[in-house]
Structures are given as C-alpha cells and as structure tokens.
CSV table of C-alpha atoms in Angstrom, one decimal:
chain,number,residue,atom,x,y,z
A,849,MET,CA,200.6,-108.4,-22.4
A,850,GLU,CA,202.8,-110.0,-25.0
A,851,MET,CA,206.0,-111.7,-23.7
A,852,LYS,CA,208.4,-111.2,-26.5
A,853,ALA,CA,211.3,-110.1,-24.3
A,854,LEU,CA,212.5,-110.1,-20.7
A,855,GLU,CA,211.5,-106.4,-20.6
A,856,ASP,CA,207.9,-107.5,-21.2
A,857,LEU,CA,208.0,-109.9,-18.3
A,858,PHE,CA,209.6,-107.3,-16.1
A,859,LEU,CA,206.8,-104.8,-16.9
A,860,GLY,CA,204.2,-107.4,-16.2
A,861,GLU,CA,205.7,-108.1,-12.8
A,862,LEU,CA,205.7,-104.4,-11.9
A,863,ALA,CA,202.0,-104.1,-13.0
A,864,GLU,CA,201.1,-107.2,-11.0
A,865,LEU,CA,202.9,-105.8,-7.9
A,866,TYR,CA,201.2,-102.5,-8.3
A,867,ASP,CA,197.8,-104.1,-8.3
A,868,ALA,CA,198.7,-106.4,-5.4
A,869,GLU,CA,199.9,-103.5,-3.2
A,870,LYS,CA,196.7,-101.6,-3.9
A,871,GLN,CA,194.6,-104.5,-2.9
A,872,ILE,CA,196.6,-105.0,0.3
A,873,ILE,CA,196.2,-101.4,1.3
A,874,LYS,CA,192.4,-102.0,1.2
A,875,ALA,CA,192.6,-105.3,3.1
A,876,LEU,CA,195.0,-104.5,6.0
A,877,PRO,CA,192.7,-102.0,7.8
A,878,LYS,CA,189.9,-104.7,7.9
A,879,MET,CA,192.4,-107.3,9.2
A,880,ALA,CA,193.7,-104.9,11.8
A,881,LYS,CA,190.1,-104.3,13.0
A,882,ALA,CA,189.2,-108.0,13.0
A,883,THR,CA,192.0,-109.0,15.4
A,884,GLU,CA,191.8,-108.9,19.2
A,885,CYS,CA,195.5,-109.2,19.6
A,886,LYS,CA,197.1,-105.8,20.1
A,887,THR,CA,200.5,-107.0,18.9
A,888,LEU,CA,199.1,-108.3,15.7
A,889,ARG,CA,197.0,-105.2,15.2
A,890,THR,CA,200.1,-103.0,15.5
A,891,ALA,CA,201.9,-105.3,13.0
A,892,PHE,CA,199.1,-104.9,10.5
A,893,GLU,CA,199.0,-101.1,11.0
A,894,THR,CA,202.7,-100.8,10.6
A,895,HIS,CA,202.7,-102.9,7.4
A,896,LEU,CA,199.9,-100.7,6.0
A,897,LYS,CA,202.3,-97.7,6.2
A,898,GLN,CA,205.0,-99.8,4.6
A,899,THR,CA,202.7,-100.9,1.8
A,900,GLU,CA,201.8,-97.3,1.1
A,901,ARG,CA,205.6,-96.6,0.7
A,902,HIS,CA,205.8,-99.7,-1.6
A,903,VAL,CA,203.2,-98.1,-3.9
A,904,ASP,CA,205.2,-94.9,-3.9
A,905,ARG,CA,208.3,-96.8,-4.9
A,906,LEU,CA,206.6,-98.6,-7.7
A,907,GLU,CA,205.2,-95.3,-9.0
A,908,LYS,CA,208.8,-93.9,-9.0
A,909,ILE,CA,209.9,-97.0,-10.9
A,910,PHE,CA,207.3,-96.6,-13.5
A,911,LYS,CA,208.3,-93.0,-13.9
A,912,ALA,CA,212.0,-93.9,-14.2
A,913,ILE,CA,211.3,-96.2,-17.2
A,914,GLY,CA,208.9,-93.7,-18.8
A,915,ARG,CA,205.7,-95.6,-18.1
A,916,GLU,CA,202.4,-94.6,-16.4
A,917,PRO,CA,201.6,-96.5,-13.3
A,918,GLU,CA,199.3,-99.3,-14.2
A,919,GLY,CA,198.1,-102.4,-12.5
A,920,GLU,CA,197.5,-105.9,-14.0
A,921,ASN,CA,195.1,-107.9,-11.9
A,922,SER,CA,196.9,-110.0,-9.4
A,923,ASN,CA,194.6,-113.0,-9.2
A,924,PRO,CA,196.5,-114.9,-6.5
A,925,ILE,CA,196.3,-111.9,-4.2
A,926,SER,CA,192.7,-111.3,-5.0
A,927,GLU,CA,191.9,-114.9,-4.0
A,928,ILE,CA,193.9,-114.6,-0.7
A,929,VAL,CA,192.2,-111.3,0.1
A,930,LYS,CA,188.9,-113.0,-0.5
A,931,GLN,CA,189.8,-115.7,1.9
A,932,GLY,CA,190.6,-113.1,4.5
A,933,GLU,CA,187.3,-111.3,4.0
A,934,ASN,CA,185.3,-114.6,4.3
A,935,LEU,CA,187.1,-115.3,7.5
A,936,ILE,CA,186.3,-112.0,9.0
A,937,ALA,CA,182.6,-112.3,8.0
A,938,ALA,CA,182.3,-115.8,9.5
A,939,LYS,CA,180.2,-116.2,12.7
A,940,LEU,CA,180.6,-118.3,15.9
A,941,LYS,CA,184.4,-118.1,15.8
A,942,ASP,CA,187.0,-118.3,18.5
A,943,PRO,CA,189.0,-115.0,18.6
A,944,ALA,CA,192.4,-116.7,19.1
A,945,VAL,CA,191.8,-119.0,16.1
A,946,VAL,CA,190.7,-116.1,14.0
A,947,ASP,CA,194.0,-114.3,14.9
A,948,ALA,CA,195.9,-117.4,13.8
A,949,ALA,CA,194.0,-117.6,10.6
A,950,LEU,CA,194.6,-113.9,9.9
A,951,ILE,CA,198.3,-114.4,10.3
A,952,SER,CA,198.2,-117.4,7.9
A,953,THR,CA,196.3,-115.2,5.4
A,954,ALA,CA,198.8,-112.4,5.8
A,955,GLN,CA,201.8,-114.7,5.3
A,956,LYS,CA,200.3,-116.2,2.1
A,957,VAL,CA,200.3,-112.6,0.8
A,958,GLU,CA,203.9,-112.0,2.0
A,959,HIS,CA,205.2,-115.2,0.5
A,960,TYR,CA,203.7,-114.4,-2.8
A,961,GLU,CA,205.0,-110.8,-2.8
A,962,ILE,CA,208.5,-112.1,-1.8
A,963,ALA,CA,208.5,-114.4,-4.8
A,964,VAL,CA,207.4,-111.7,-7.3
A,965,TYR,CA,209.6,-108.9,-5.8
A,966,GLY,CA,212.5,-111.3,-5.8
A,967,SER,CA,212.0,-112.1,-9.5
A,968,ALA,CA,211.4,-108.5,-10.5
A,969,ARG,CA,214.6,-107.3,-8.7
A,970,SER,CA,216.6,-110.0,-10.4
A,971,HIS,CA,215.2,-109.1,-13.8
A,972,ALA,CA,215.7,-105.4,-13.3
A,973,LYS,CA,219.4,-106.0,-12.5
A,974,MET,CA,219.8,-108.2,-15.6
A,975,LEU,CA,218.2,-105.5,-17.7
A,976,GLY,CA,220.7,-102.9,-16.4
A,977,TYR,CA,218.2,-101.0,-14.1
A,978,ALA,CA,220.6,-100.9,-11.1
A,979,LYS,CA,218.7,-98.2,-9.2
A,980,ILE,CA,215.3,-99.8,-9.8
A,981,SER,CA,216.8,-103.1,-8.7
A,982,ALA,CA,217.9,-101.4,-5.4
A,983,LEU,CA,214.4,-100.0,-4.8
A,984,LEU,CA,212.8,-103.3,-5.4
A,985,GLY,CA,215.4,-104.8,-3.0
A,986,GLU,CA,214.3,-102.4,-0.3
A,987,THR,CA,210.7,-103.5,-0.6
A,988,LEU,CA,211.7,-107.1,-0.7
A,989,GLN,CA,213.6,-106.8,2.5
A,990,GLU,CA,210.6,-105.1,4.3
A,991,GLU,CA,208.3,-107.9,3.0
A,992,GLU,CA,210.7,-110.5,4.4
A,993,GLU,CA,211.0,-108.7,7.7
A,994,THR,CA,207.2,-108.6,8.0
A,995,ASP,CA,207.0,-112.3,7.3
A,996,VAL,CA,209.5,-113.0,10.1
A,997,LEU,CA,207.5,-110.6,12.5
A,998,LEU,CA,204.3,-112.4,11.8
A,999,THR,CA,205.9,-115.8,12.4
A,1000,ASN,CA,207.2,-114.6,15.8
A,1001,ILE,CA,203.8,-113.3,16.8
A,1002,ALA,CA,202.2,-116.6,15.8
A,1003,VAL,CA,204.7,-118.8,17.5
A,1004,ASN,CA,205.1,-116.8,20.7
A,1005,LYS,CA,201.6,-115.4,21.2
A,1006,VAL,CA,198.8,-116.2,18.9
A,1007,ASN,CA,199.2,-119.9,18.2
A,1008,PRO,CA,199.6,-120.9,21.9
A,1009,GLU,CA,196.3,-119.0,22.6
A,1010,ALA,CA,194.6,-120.7,19.7
A,1011,LEU,CA,195.7,-124.1,21.0
A,1012,LYS,CA,193.5,-123.5,24.0
A,1013,ALA,CA,190.4,-123.4,21.9
A,1014,PRO,CA,187.9,-126.3,22.2
A,1015,PHE,CA,188.3,-129.2,19.9
A,1016,GLY,CA,186.5,-128.7,16.6
A,1017,ARG,CA,184.4,-131.1,14.6
A,1018,ALA,CA,187.4,-131.7,12.4
A,1019,ARG,CA,189.3,-133.4,15.2
A,1020,ILE,CA,190.2,-136.9,14.0
A,1021,ALA,CA,193.4,-137.7,15.9
A,1022,PRO,CA,195.0,-137.0,19.2
A,1023,ARG,CA,196.9,-133.7,19.6
A,1024,GLY,CA,200.5,-134.2,18.6
A,1025,GLY,CA,199.9,-136.5,15.6
A,1026,GLU,CA,202.9,-138.6,14.8
A,1027,GLU,CA,204.8,-137.1,17.7
A,1028,SER,CA,202.1,-138.3,20.1
A,1029,SER,CA,202.3,-141.7,18.5
A,1030,GLY,CA,206.1,-141.7,19.0
A,1031,PHE,CA,205.7,-140.7,22.6
A,1032,GLY,CA,203.1,-143.5,23.1
A,1033,MET,CA,205.5,-146.1,21.7
A,1034,THR,CA,208.4,-144.8,23.9
A,1035,GLY,CA,206.0,-144.9,26.9
A,1036,LEU,CA,205.0,-148.5,26.1
A,1037,ILE,CA,208.7,-149.6,25.9
A,1038,ALA,CA,209.3,-147.9,29.2
A,1039,GLY,CA,206.2,-149.6,30.7
A,1040,ILE,CA,207.5,-153.0,29.5
A,1041,LEU,CA,210.9,-152.3,31.1
A,1042,ILE,CA,209.2,-151.3,34.4
A,1043,GLY,CA,207.1,-154.4,34.3
A,1044,ALA,CA,210.1,-156.5,33.8
A,1045,ALA,CA,211.8,-154.8,36.8
A,1046,VAL,CA,208.8,-155.4,39.0
A,1047,ALA,CA,208.7,-159.1,38.0
A,1048,LEU,CA,212.4,-159.3,38.9
A,1049,LEU,CA,211.8,-157.9,42.4
A,1050,TYR,CA,209.0,-160.3,43.1
A,1051,ALA,CA,210.7,-163.4,41.6
A,1052,PRO,CA,211.8,-166.0,44.2
A,1053,LYS,CA,215.5,-166.5,44.9
A,1054,GLU,CA,215.5,-169.8,43.1
A,1055,GLY,CA,214.4,-168.0,39.9
A,1056,GLN,CA,218.0,-166.9,39.2
A,1057,LYS,CA,217.6,-168.0,35.6
A,1058,LEU,CA,214.4,-166.0,35.2
A,1059,ARG,CA,216.2,-162.9,36.6
A,1060,GLY,CA,218.8,-163.3,33.9
A,1061,ASP,CA,216.2,-163.8,31.2
A,1062,LEU,CA,214.4,-160.6,32.3
A,1063,LYS,CA,217.6,-158.6,32.2
A,1064,ASN,CA,218.4,-159.9,28.7
A,1065,THR,CA,214.8,-159.0,27.7
A,1066,ALA,CA,215.2,-155.5,29.0
A,1067,ASP,CA,218.5,-155.0,27.3
A,1068,ASP,CA,216.9,-156.2,24.1
A,1069,LEU,CA,214.0,-153.8,24.4
A,1070,ARG,CA,216.3,-150.9,24.8
A,1071,ALA,CA,218.4,-151.8,21.8
A,1072,ARG,CA,215.4,-152.4,19.6
A,1073,GLY,CA,213.3,-149.4,20.7
A,1074,GLU,CA,214.0,-147.4,17.5
A,1075,GLU,CA,213.4,-150.4,15.3
A,1076,TRP,CA,209.9,-150.7,16.7
A,1077,ARG,CA,208.8,-147.2,15.8
A,1078,GLY,CA,207.4,-148.5,12.5
A,1079,THR,CA,203.9,-149.2,13.6
A,1080,ALA,CA,202.2,-148.9,16.9
A,1081,GLU,CA,200.1,-152.1,16.4
A,1082,ASP,CA,203.2,-154.2,15.9
A,1083,LEU,CA,204.8,-152.7,19.0
A,1084,ILE,CA,201.8,-153.3,21.1
A,1085,ASP,CA,201.6,-157.0,20.0
A,1086,ARG,CA,205.3,-157.5,20.7
A,1087,GLY,CA,204.9,-155.9,24.1
A,1088,LYS,CA,201.9,-158.1,25.0
A,1089,LYS,CA,203.8,-161.2,24.0
A,1090,VAL,CA,206.8,-160.2,26.1
A,1091,ILE,CA,204.6,-159.6,29.1
A,1092,GLN,CA,202.7,-162.9,28.6
A,1093,ASP,CA,206.0,-164.8,28.2
A,1094,GLN,CA,207.3,-163.4,31.5
A,1095,ARG,CA,204.1,-164.2,33.3
A,1096,SER,CA,204.2,-167.8,32.0
A,1097,ARG,CA,207.8,-168.2,33.2
A,1098,LEU,CA,206.9,-166.9,36.6
A,1099,SER,CA,204.0,-169.3,36.9
A,1100,GLU,CA,206.1,-172.3,35.9
A,1101,ILE,CA,208.8,-171.4,38.4
A,1102,ARG,CA,206.4,-170.7,41.3
A,1103,SER,CA,204.4,-173.9,40.6
C-alpha cells in the first residue's frame, strides 16, 4: 500500500489490526486449552469473546469509510502466535512454567495491539473521524484492561507457582541476581559488626584501647556500607582485612 497521505497510513493500520484480530481468534482457544490454570483459562476465553467484538468494530469502521474489510498480514503478530504454538507443542515441560510463558506470549500480543490501536485512534481523530476514533478507543481500553488482568494473574498466581519449578540447565546465577548480591554484602557487613562485638566481649579489661578501636571500626563499617556495594570481591577483601587486623590486635594485647 502506498503511503502518500495520513489516510493511507490509517487504512494500513486498520488492515493490520483486522488481520491481527483474526489470527488471535484462532490462537486463543489453543492457549486456553494448553493452560492448567483455571483463572488464566477464563481470562483467555473472556478475551476471545472481546476479540470477536473487536473484529465486529473494525468491520463497522471499514463500512463507515466505504471500504470492504480487508486484512494486511500482521507479521509481528504472526511471529508471536508462532512462538505460542511452538511452546504448546513442546514436550517435557513444567505446567506452571508453561502458564507463565503463555502469559508472556499473550502480553506480547497485547502490547503490540495497544501500540497500533493507540496510533490508529490518534490518526482517526486527526482525520476528523470522531466516531471511528471513539470505537477504536473502546477496543484500546479493553486491550489495556486485558494486559493489566494478565499481569495480576502472573504476579499473584502463575509466577509464584512457576518459581517452584526445578532449576533448569540455564541456571547460571543464584536466585535473586543482583538483589541476592546486595543481600550478601549487607549480610557480610552485619557479620563483621557481630564479629567485632564478640571480640569486644572477650577482650580483657586492660584492652580498653582495643574496645575503643573496635567501636570506631563498627561505626566506620556502618557509615561506609553503601559505599562498599560496588563489588562483592572488594567488600570481601576489606572484611577479611578488618577481621585479621582485629585478631592481630587481640593477640598483641593478650601476649
């Protein structure tokens, strides 16, 4: 299709949306059948009915502008749908992880549709198609609501179940990633502080200077905790040095 005017772009968007919705109508029943999560299955079935209404709206829009409904292949949706079909056909899969992947696939579709419906609505409004812009806005709102619903199902139900699945071959780091690293560094700082406190308790009375040194070290560690978050290796080295220094001082005093 030639793009000589904004009207041409708008017609192309309608044609792409029409093809996309047709593909989604075929894909949703397969996705609903593939999930073992009743909540997710209901969401897919509900969105199937919505998608059928979306097609009806697009046909009304084509009629309003004097055009026959026609689809222009939506390659991005075709690729996402293909990903979903490959996922469903895969073997030796954990059901909870499959459900999480199905939501991910569905949200890829939603995000793409939200982008195209948003552009088409804006272009319709600029071209003076107020009623058509309103119809596109209704569909856009339903797509956004579906995306929010899928996110809620993922966060509150599906993803926590998928997290229980065994570690896969792709596991290359501890669960938690950078957060886990941060927690480890915080724990190390706490451990050093506790070690300093224990040394203080066992220091002899004549080690008053040592007790003061330990207190100063603890205060310094607290103040510099955030500064040490740069690299775990550096923090570990510093921690070892602090502990070694305190042990040396204890040995010197007790000898």
